[in-house]
XYZ file of C-alpha atoms in Angstrom:
648
model
C 34.568 -9.270 -15.174
C 33.400 -11.776 -17.711
C 29.432 -10.846 -18.536
C 28.479 -14.632 -18.389
C 29.226 -15.169 -15.004
C 26.278 -14.481 -12.265
C 26.818 -12.246 -9.052
C 26.475 -15.122 -6.399
C 25.200 -14.245 -3.240
C 24.243 -16.181 -0.034
C 21.989 -15.719 2.720
C 21.792 -17.169 5.785
C 19.270 -16.661 8.954
C 22.549 -17.338 11.240
C 21.555 -15.600 14.439
C 17.992 -15.346 14.870
C 18.367 -14.094 18.616
C 20.381 -11.108 17.585
C 18.602 -10.811 14.858
C 21.424 -11.055 12.231
C 21.506 -12.108 8.087
C 24.952 -12.858 7.062
C 25.370 -12.386 3.508
C 28.633 -13.103 1.129
C 28.588 -11.520 -2.414
C 31.224 -13.229 -4.753
C 32.018 -11.329 -7.949
C 34.035 -12.623 -10.738
C 37.340 -12.023 -11.157
C 37.573 -8.258 -12.032
C 39.222 -6.551 -14.937
C 40.275 -3.295 -13.724
C 42.142 -2.941 -9.875
C 39.222 -1.091 -8.132
C 35.356 -1.831 -7.432
C 32.752 0.202 -5.851
C 29.474 -1.539 -4.148
C 26.748 0.283 -2.323
C 23.729 -0.379 -1.004
C 20.216 1.325 -1.993
C 19.045 4.433 0.026
C 15.011 3.389 -0.890
C 12.992 0.601 -1.900
C 10.856 1.333 -5.319
C 7.339 1.814 -3.891
C 8.591 3.491 -0.611
C 9.200 7.397 -1.304
C 11.231 7.703 1.689
C 15.227 8.131 2.118
C 15.336 5.051 4.595
C 19.476 4.477 4.287
C 19.070 0.391 4.424
C 23.110 0.418 4.830
C 22.861 1.840 8.319
C 22.278 -1.850 9.398
C 25.626 -3.115 8.372
C 27.145 -4.040 11.070
C 30.547 -5.452 9.440
C 31.871 -5.418 5.797
C 35.170 -7.450 4.877
C 36.568 -8.519 1.650
C 39.126 -11.180 0.238
C 40.549 -11.899 -3.263
C 42.653 -15.813 -2.581
C 42.028 -15.654 1.084
C 43.818 -12.481 1.350
C 42.063 -9.253 2.516
C 41.096 -6.510 0.594
C 41.178 -3.116 1.008
C 37.809 -1.011 1.605
C 37.444 2.441 1.534
C 34.136 4.257 2.636
C 33.235 7.077 -0.099
C 29.576 7.834 1.582
C 26.883 6.913 3.670
C 26.532 3.653 1.404
C 29.139 3.280 -0.670
C 32.528 1.486 -0.517
C 35.556 1.097 -2.396
C 37.113 -1.877 -3.207
C 41.478 -1.303 -4.255
C 44.169 -3.378 -4.903
C 42.560 -5.812 -7.094
C 44.299 -8.404 -9.394
C 41.955 -10.201 -12.445
C 44.825 -13.167 -11.996
C 43.754 -13.495 -8.353
C 40.273 -14.695 -9.428
C 37.007 -13.779 -7.806
C 36.386 -11.436 -5.021
C 34.462 -12.207 -1.512
C 31.963 -9.719 0.399
C 31.236 -10.974 3.473
C 28.882 -9.091 5.826
C 26.100 -8.797 8.266
C 23.161 -7.569 8.522
C 20.605 -6.091 11.254
C 17.097 -7.454 11.270
C 14.991 -6.503 13.445
C 12.652 -4.244 11.923
C 8.671 -5.869 11.472
C 7.556 -3.901 7.572
C 7.201 -4.664 4.628
C 10.072 -1.949 3.151
C 12.488 -3.427 5.397
C 13.818 -7.099 6.907
C 13.102 -8.710 10.232
C 14.792 -11.905 12.170
C 14.526 -13.516 15.154
C 12.853 -17.546 16.264
C 10.114 -17.331 14.458
C 11.046 -16.229 10.815
C 12.966 -14.573 8.814
C 11.937 -12.251 6.174
C 13.798 -9.756 3.900
C 13.934 -7.093 0.819
C 16.686 -7.385 -1.513
C 16.651 -4.024 -0.800
C 18.361 -4.660 2.771
C 20.634 -7.504 2.164
C 22.095 -7.306 -1.119
C 24.600 -4.731 -2.061
C 24.965 -3.649 -5.797
C 28.382 -3.977 -7.467
C 28.851 -0.550 -9.722
C 28.733 -1.530 -14.156
C 27.056 -4.780 -12.955
C 23.883 -3.847 -12.700
C 22.674 -5.939 -15.739
C 24.806 -9.161 -15.278
C 22.664 -12.210 -14.389
C 22.572 -13.128 -9.969
C 22.504 -16.232 -8.184
C 21.440 -16.306 -4.594
C 21.531 -19.618 -2.305
C 19.161 -19.000 0.825
C 20.070 -21.825 3.902
C 18.300 -22.565 6.399
C 18.949 -20.810 10.181
C 21.338 -23.291 12.025
C 19.644 -25.861 15.376
C 16.204 -27.390 15.040
C 14.168 -24.729 13.504
C 16.381 -25.011 10.598
C 14.554 -28.219 10.033
C 10.970 -26.650 10.129
C 11.081 -23.329 7.723
C 10.326 -23.356 4.774
C 11.063 -20.655 2.193
C 8.317 -18.530 0.286
C 9.334 -16.407 -2.564
C 8.360 -15.018 -6.563
C 12.183 -15.525 -7.155
C 12.788 -18.278 -9.650
C 14.397 -21.650 -8.873
C 17.737 -22.248 -9.885
C 17.402 -26.113 -8.219
C 15.778 -25.358 -5.280
C 12.960 -27.366 -4.227
C 9.020 -25.885 -4.163
C 9.130 -23.491 -0.836
C 12.404 -25.057 0.543
C 15.691 -24.034 0.499
C 18.817 -24.020 -2.018
C 19.931 -21.716 -4.929
C 17.498 -19.522 -6.731
C 18.173 -17.040 -9.688
C 17.267 -13.005 -10.931
C 17.947 -11.943 -14.188
C 20.071 -8.605 -13.056
C 20.206 -6.447 -9.577
C 16.619 -5.513 -10.207
C 15.053 -8.069 -10.605
C 16.931 -9.715 -7.859
C 15.440 -6.933 -5.566
C 12.374 -7.254 -6.531
C 11.596 -10.664 -4.660
C 11.016 -10.478 -1.631
C 11.483 -13.462 0.739
C 9.800 -15.015 3.611
C 11.125 -17.904 5.940
C 9.428 -19.744 8.551
C 6.648 -21.769 9.283
C 3.308 -20.181 7.902
C -0.062 -21.429 5.952
C -0.643 -21.282 2.611
C -3.428 -21.314 -0.494
C -3.671 -21.589 -3.526
C -5.754 -20.745 -6.917
C -4.983 -19.877 -10.166
C -6.368 -17.146 -12.139
C -6.614 -17.421 -15.739
C -4.799 -20.609 -15.491
C -1.361 -18.632 -13.341
C -0.807 -20.257 -10.121
C -1.246 -17.927 -6.930
C -0.531 -18.362 -3.660
C -0.810 -16.871 -0.302
C 1.394 -17.692 2.600
C -0.010 -16.391 5.842
C 2.719 -15.764 8.621
C 1.581 -15.509 12.383
C -0.621 -16.834 14.707
C -4.383 -16.771 13.524
C -7.444 -18.736 13.081
C -8.702 -17.904 10.265
C -11.135 -19.084 7.625
C -8.621 -19.807 5.053
C -11.576 -21.708 2.677
C -13.215 -17.823 2.455
C -10.230 -16.158 1.538
C -9.931 -18.951 -1.618
C -13.283 -18.023 -2.390
C -12.779 -14.234 -2.255
C -9.811 -13.042 -3.666
C -9.525 -15.178 -7.163
C -12.236 -13.017 -8.032
C -10.562 -9.568 -7.011
C -7.646 -10.841 -9.071
C -9.899 -12.083 -12.076
C -11.311 -8.726 -12.237
C -8.235 -6.291 -12.643
C -6.756 -9.070 -15.350
C -9.985 -8.744 -16.969
C -10.151 -5.049 -17.113
C -6.196 -4.322 -18.428
C -7.301 -7.781 -20.835
C -4.272 -9.649 -20.166
C -1.996 -11.189 -17.069
C 1.346 -10.836 -17.475
C 2.835 -13.032 -15.136
C 3.642 -16.692 -14.895
C 3.488 -16.640 -11.205
C 2.333 -14.596 -7.790
C 2.836 -14.737 -4.778
C 0.406 -12.769 -1.705
C 3.765 -12.401 1.464
C 0.927 -11.565 4.379
C 2.464 -11.074 7.695
C -0.149 -10.847 10.783
C 0.060 -8.981 13.689
C -1.608 -7.765 16.557
C -2.113 -4.285 14.974
C -0.789 -3.216 11.688
C -1.367 -2.937 8.510
C 0.509 -2.106 4.883
C 1.669 -3.520 1.644
C 4.159 -3.224 -0.435
C 4.293 -3.890 -4.755
C 6.705 -6.056 -6.543
C 6.521 -7.632 -9.888
C 5.535 -10.916 -9.205
C 4.212 -10.332 -5.801
C 3.569 -8.146 -2.791
C 4.300 -8.432 0.742
C 1.420 -7.326 3.193
C 1.083 -6.883 6.404
C -1.977 -6.744 8.418
C -4.330 -7.001 11.466
C -4.591 -10.801 12.322
C -8.611 -10.318 13.333
C -8.916 -8.778 9.794
C -8.703 -12.365 7.895
C -12.648 -13.813 8.014
C -13.191 -15.418 11.261
C -14.692 -19.346 10.421
C -18.033 -20.057 10.314
C -19.690 -21.392 13.788
C -20.362 -24.318 14.210
C -16.737 -25.257 11.730
C -16.100 -28.888 11.291
C -12.864 -29.198 12.430
C -10.404 -30.739 9.540
C -7.340 -32.956 10.515
C -5.585 -31.098 7.118
C -5.919 -27.198 7.559
C -3.378 -26.694 4.959
C -5.059 -25.284 1.713
C -2.755 -25.537 -0.515
C -3.929 -27.687 -3.780
C -1.028 -30.190 -3.999
C -1.569 -30.274 -7.571
C -2.174 -28.401 -10.877
C -5.396 -30.982 -11.308
C -6.343 -29.995 -7.971
C -5.490 -26.545 -8.303
C -7.765 -26.309 -11.724
C -10.664 -28.662 -10.004
C -10.618 -25.616 -7.240
C -10.882 -23.062 -10.354
C -13.494 -24.542 -11.665
C -15.756 -25.022 -8.651
C -15.147 -21.402 -7.842
C -16.441 -20.023 -11.606
C -19.416 -22.081 -11.033
C -20.275 -20.520 -7.667
C -22.378 -17.420 -7.600
C -20.966 -14.187 -7.960
C -21.844 -13.163 -4.517
C -19.838 -14.366 -1.070
C -21.716 -16.172 1.439
C -21.826 -12.702 3.663
C -20.742 -9.302 2.949
C -17.854 -9.522 4.840
C -16.537 -7.314 7.950
C -15.347 -3.668 7.782
C -12.034 -5.202 9.085
C -11.919 -8.163 6.270
C -12.828 -5.779 3.769
C -9.934 -3.224 4.417
C -7.708 -6.673 4.083
C -9.349 -7.169 0.526
C -9.049 -3.684 0.039
C -4.917 -3.909 0.815
C -4.824 -7.085 -1.906
C -6.890 -5.510 -4.375
C -4.315 -2.347 -4.246
C -1.027 -4.211 -4.313
C -2.349 -6.850 -7.117
C -3.776 -3.583 -9.626
C -0.124 -2.747 -8.991
C 0.753 -5.614 -10.988
C 0.013 -3.223 -14.026
C 0.060 -0.026 -12.684
C 3.911 1.173 -11.152
C 5.564 -1.806 -11.863
C 5.423 -1.811 -15.358
C 3.716 1.212 -16.341
C 5.505 3.413 -14.201
C 7.460 6.934 -14.484
C 9.928 7.685 -17.314
C 11.567 9.212 -13.663
C 11.727 5.919 -11.863
C 12.928 3.727 -14.839
C 15.551 5.870 -15.852
C 17.273 6.729 -12.206
C 18.416 4.920 -9.619
C 18.052 3.979 -5.812
C 20.611 6.162 -4.434
C 18.746 9.268 -4.004
C 14.836 10.785 -3.982
C 13.020 10.314 -7.629
C 10.960 13.104 -8.179
C 7.681 12.679 -10.178
C 4.364 14.880 -9.705
C 2.256 11.293 -11.186
C 2.100 9.203 -7.863
C -1.685 10.671 -7.675
C -2.072 8.254 -11.050
C 0.115 5.436 -9.439
C -0.826 5.844 -6.375
C -4.457 7.440 -6.588
C -5.502 5.606 -9.876
C -4.716 2.648 -7.609
C -6.681 3.169 -4.792
C -9.584 3.715 -6.991
C -10.013 0.601 -8.392
C -8.605 -1.236 -5.003
C -12.118 -0.715 -3.120
C -14.415 -0.576 -7.021
C -12.814 -4.346 -7.976
C -14.445 -5.388 -4.680
C -18.295 -4.489 -5.374
C -17.242 -4.969 -9.293
C -16.409 -8.927 -8.635
C -19.488 -9.476 -5.954
C -17.366 -9.586 -2.680
C -19.376 -6.612 -1.674
C -22.214 -4.650 -2.751
C -23.109 -1.347 -4.322
C -24.400 -0.115 -0.362
C -20.642 -1.444 1.204
C -18.852 0.492 -1.897
C -20.466 3.771 -1.104
C -19.499 3.516 2.430
C -16.242 3.115 1.479
C -16.479 5.452 -1.021
C -17.832 8.093 1.413
C -15.597 7.181 4.156
C -12.824 8.079 1.495
C -14.522 11.529 0.854
C -14.648 12.376 4.496
C -11.070 11.544 5.200
C -10.275 14.430 2.602
C -12.919 17.032 3.693
C -11.753 16.899 7.444
C -8.123 17.543 6.413
C -7.564 21.887 5.814
C -4.194 20.428 4.062
C -5.998 20.079 0.966
C -6.498 23.802 0.613
C -2.508 23.974 0.904
C -0.888 21.609 -1.175
C -2.603 20.231 -4.466
C -2.381 16.349 -5.451
C 0.527 17.276 -7.949
C 2.498 18.868 -5.621
C 1.686 16.157 -2.731
C 3.586 13.672 -5.209
C 6.462 15.521 -5.706
C 6.839 16.229 -2.142
C 6.093 12.218 -0.857
C 9.561 12.149 0.131
C 9.772 15.009 2.650
C 6.220 15.217 3.438
C 3.711 12.928 3.222
C 6.177 9.850 4.422
C 7.754 12.677 7.097
C 4.128 13.202 8.635
C 4.195 15.303 11.981
C 1.535 16.290 13.987
C 0.834 19.259 11.651
C 0.344 17.081 8.561
C -3.151 17.572 8.453
C -3.521 21.161 8.207
C 0.121 21.193 5.545
C -0.919 18.184 2.985
C -3.025 16.414 1.143
C -2.723 12.207 0.620
C -1.976 11.589 -3.056
C -3.427 8.111 -2.280
C -6.846 9.628 -0.901
C -7.495 12.687 -2.870
C -5.759 11.120 -6.298
C -8.207 8.167 -5.864
C -11.483 10.567 -5.495
C -9.668 12.430 -8.951
C -9.634 9.117 -10.509
C -13.779 9.089 -9.590
C -13.819 12.598 -10.806
C -12.333 11.638 -14.253
C -14.146 8.152 -14.593
C -17.241 10.199 -13.924
C -16.149 12.820 -16.566
C -15.311 10.670 -19.622
C -18.383 8.561 -18.627
C -20.606 11.703 -18.888
C -19.131 13.348 -21.757
C -18.993 10.091 -23.987
C -23.010 8.983 -23.127
C -20.888 5.782 -21.326
C -19.164 4.562 -24.796
C -15.604 5.404 -22.786
C -14.110 5.684 -19.734
C -11.208 5.632 -16.799
C -11.271 1.885 -17.692
C -10.257 2.341 -21.703
C -7.404 4.934 -20.525
C -5.889 2.556 -18.295
C -6.410 -0.208 -20.853
C -4.414 2.263 -23.369
C -1.691 2.819 -20.803
C -1.059 -0.860 -20.587
C -0.882 -0.957 -24.577
C 1.359 1.810 -25.053
C 3.573 1.435 -21.886
C 3.441 -1.259 -19.625
C 3.757 -3.816 -22.260
C 6.407 -1.540 -23.851
C 8.024 -0.794 -21.218
C 8.469 2.828 -21.869
C 8.755 5.089 -18.747
C 5.062 8.404 -19.070
C 6.373 11.803 -18.793
C 4.640 13.882 -16.445
C 1.905 15.398 -18.153
C 1.765 11.926 -20.219
C -1.152 10.166 -18.621
C -3.235 13.368 -19.224
C -2.522 13.647 -22.911
C -3.799 9.452 -22.710
C -7.057 9.920 -20.808
C -7.623 13.129 -23.667
C -6.703 10.736 -26.739
C -8.627 8.085 -24.977
C -11.959 9.985 -24.371
C -11.858 12.569 -27.293
C -12.516 15.420 -25.094
C -10.857 18.406 -24.463
C -9.708 17.679 -20.084
C -7.275 20.408 -19.893
C -9.727 22.398 -17.870
C -10.490 19.364 -15.625
C -7.004 18.579 -15.077
C -5.754 21.925 -14.124
C -8.458 22.023 -11.433
C -8.280 18.524 -10.275
C -3.949 18.371 -10.743
C -2.845 21.949 -9.679
C -5.137 23.534 -7.785
C -5.941 23.360 -3.759
C -9.811 23.753 -4.770
C -12.025 20.731 -3.413
C -13.300 18.566 -6.692
C -17.242 19.123 -7.472
C -18.460 15.369 -6.985
C -21.750 16.234 -6.383
C -23.017 16.415 -9.890
C -21.374 14.050 -11.364
C -22.181 11.459 -9.181
C -25.845 12.381 -9.385
C -24.992 11.022 -13.219
C -24.737 7.997 -11.602
C -27.627 7.852 -9.504
C -25.794 8.817 -6.775
C -27.256 11.799 -4.257
C -24.047 13.148 -1.805
C -24.310 15.337 0.641
C -21.982 16.880 3.463
C -22.956 17.238 6.998
C -21.689 17.875 10.339
C -20.007 14.731 12.370
C -21.944 13.304 15.377
C -18.800 11.956 17.535
C -15.376 11.760 16.864
C -16.169 8.108 15.372
C -18.500 9.336 12.907
C -17.372 9.013 9.676
C -20.400 8.976 7.009
C -21.296 6.284 5.063
C -23.846 4.795 2.788
C -27.827 5.824 3.845
C -31.297 5.196 2.899
C -32.198 8.922 3.445
C -30.451 11.684 4.346
C -32.110 12.873 7.690
C -32.089 16.171 9.174
C -28.942 16.638 11.262
C -27.633 19.062 14.259
C -24.288 20.496 14.065
C -22.552 19.595 17.581
C -20.117 21.944 19.134
C -16.903 21.161 18.774
C -13.228 22.912 18.739
C -11.781 22.247 16.088
C -9.017 19.373 18.042
C -8.064 15.239 17.663
C -6.959 13.449 20.110
C -4.114 11.187 20.105
C -5.391 7.678 20.080
C -4.908 4.879 21.771
C -4.989 6.877 25.078
C -7.460 7.225 27.671
C -6.575 11.136 28.293
C -7.469 13.536 26.468
C -4.110 14.787 24.853
C -4.405 16.730 21.708
C -2.685 14.938 18.950
C -3.887 17.806 15.725
C -4.975 20.875 16.494
C -6.765 21.531 13.321
C -5.780 25.498 12.047
C -7.993 28.293 12.095
C -10.259 26.248 14.598
C -11.325 27.610 18.268
C -8.435 25.510 19.975
C -5.793 27.188 18.276
C -7.087 30.291 18.885
C -7.300 29.683 22.195
C -3.761 28.976 22.429
C -3.930 25.233 22.020
C -1.440 23.332 20.392
C -0.612 19.490 20.019
C 0.583 17.435 22.577
C -0.884 19.437 25.476
C -3.226 17.204 27.848
C -6.312 18.761 28.782
C -7.261 17.925 32.379
C -10.125 19.636 33.010
C -12.870 21.378 31.168
C -15.043 24.007 33.500
C -13.130 22.822 36.669
C -14.476 18.979 35.668
C -11.996 16.548 35.257
C -11.590 15.237 31.590
C -10.439 12.182 29.388
C -10.637 11.050 25.903
C -14.151 9.608 26.618
C -15.909 12.188 27.839
C -14.132 15.593 26.535
C -16.944 15.723 23.824
C -19.462 15.603 26.477
C -18.561 18.134 28.928
C -17.614 20.639 25.102
C -21.229 20.000 24.760
C -22.557 20.589 27.897
C -20.827 23.803 28.619
C -20.734 25.128 25.194
C -24.092 26.812 25.413
C -23.084 29.392 28.044
C -20.163 30.422 26.240
C -16.359 30.516 26.770
C -15.056 27.438 28.255
C -12.457 27.420 30.913
C -9.625 24.407 29.729
C -6.918 23.961 31.935
C -3.948 21.703 30.170
C -0.752 20.575 31.145
C 2.075 21.619 28.111
C 5.058 19.406 29.079
C 5.276 19.492 32.789
C 3.819 23.116 33.492
C -0.370 23.555 34.164
C -2.017 26.670 32.213
C -5.748 27.461 31.658
C -7.051 29.240 28.752
C -10.545 29.729 27.487
C -12.509 28.480 24.351
C -15.433 29.500 22.696
C -16.998 26.267 20.778
C -18.413 26.418 17.308
C -20.575 24.546 15.210
C -18.811 21.472 13.717
C -18.115 22.147 9.933
C -19.664 20.184 7.999
C -17.146 17.805 6.592
C -18.928 14.513 6.913
C -20.304 12.707 3.442
C -23.170 10.548 3.497
C -24.185 9.066 -0.279
C -27.315 7.504 -0.890
C -28.364 5.510 -4.294
C -31.496 7.229 -5.667
C -33.747 4.997 -6.612
C -36.327 7.377 -8.170
C -33.894 8.340 -10.523
C -34.649 8.163 -14.402
C -33.717 4.476 -15.285
C -31.063 5.807 -17.919
C -29.498 7.477 -15.262
C -29.849 4.082 -13.055
C -28.261 2.065 -15.966
C -25.425 3.814 -16.140
C -24.928 3.286 -11.972
C -24.921 -0.451 -12.813
C -22.553 0.054 -16.017
C -20.137 1.584 -13.768
C -20.148 -1.281 -11.237
C -20.475 -3.621 -13.385
C -17.840 -6.398 -13.759
C -15.321 -6.149 -16.179
C -15.654 -10.120 -16.659
C -18.966 -9.888 -17.735
C -18.268 -7.419 -20.728
C -15.398 -9.982 -21.523
C -17.390 -12.435 -21.415
C -20.322 -10.882 -23.426
C -17.699 -9.553 -26.445
């Protein structure tokens, strides 16, 4: 094969009703008699073997119009043999079944088409660095005249938002640009002069103008933190559903799955406009929008709802990955492929640090206030505290075992594992406050991230397993050995309360008042009495009292109750999800309670002795009586990086 000739891919959403894409791959004339092609086993950013080859429905190879022999070597690899260098290019044709509506895979029906390259594109062994072209064609029939295309792929003749030919530098670039096709809304804005878009697929009645106010501020906050924006374009691909949440990062885009009700609702009354397309039609209009936004006070019109705050946090998280993971990345990811698991102990840094900054950017940008941020932080601490698995697995072990444990959770997961997202975020918080306190706030985790960007992200050098720790020590000038040994490699709880006091925030852990009590930010710490508890969590979205989790070592487990059991009566009274806590509380004062339950189709009875609920619910409060210098440190911690840049 001549190295100058690109690989040619063609994608056709040919059978929407059967959820099938047709894909054609043309390989330039080979210089050997055999070739190998394969499908990835996993997609970067989602650490689980997904075996995308299982969705290939057919695979046919031809050269000069004649069939080519295909031999399957393993679950995802094929060998083509009997090729002739003189016979010209080799064509492979295959169908891919696409009926998984997630950010990690592919989906096709009459309403839209979506795919990641890892789901559709065969990789040619030895040609991984060869340029690629991909022609995206419309579906047959009338819908093909209505659909558009949204992707961050570079155009190779395709019109903006249109079907046609696109190009990629190599196979890794080809699979790093998800594609949405269909009818969608879109908004546009600029950050540091770089065009950004968000497409929104799925039914909604969202206030898109509110998005154009809030989202650019968050993006600008991250760009200011790192000191530069290493892209010339960026696209948020958003799919709205009735119940869903998730995101996946890419170098020039992100795919988001969100609940349609999480987007901001239009203000009432709202003027009805003929044209609801919020995209700036020209660069001049986008620039005018940017200037208008910069002139707008930093505080948004109102505090976001809980759902909208969650959506903005998702956008913030995936955008931060533009630097952290997609460019600053583990050496292990840079050196190995997509055919098998790639283990690293660094996910606490790449997902945990990102999770720390995703909500922090909301308050730094002025999209939420300090009390709203403390509510998010308190809820995060509560989530970690409520899982006994944090005392069994370190955050470094959680990172390493992501493939087989975090991504394959079962009913015992809360007892067995800790989230490298959640505890990783708290580790980042503790590291940030430790550095700030140890340097009189002259240095912070912000400086560490900038150093990682300059030393690794800009250069493309992968990070070794302990190099984040080394950079943090070098930047801060502190001996952080003890901190990292405790935070990363032990299963002890992080001692957050004294660290938070250094920025005028008080913390306490108290028993929960109900299953829905996740803690939050309060004006003052009120006395709370412990409620009776048996140590179970019910399956969500069920009216029955069916156990989803039985916590390790708690009284329900000691009484022989297990996940999946259906409690039908407490002390002879019929129970359900709504009244279980009340029945337990009413009966708890007189000793053990009788529980009748079904396991599978067998009825059994047991006695459970309720105990006091543990202090696992976090409350935070702003300490306005702290010394002026301490409160000033809090203001510095939560201050916008944009202000620092403007004042520099």
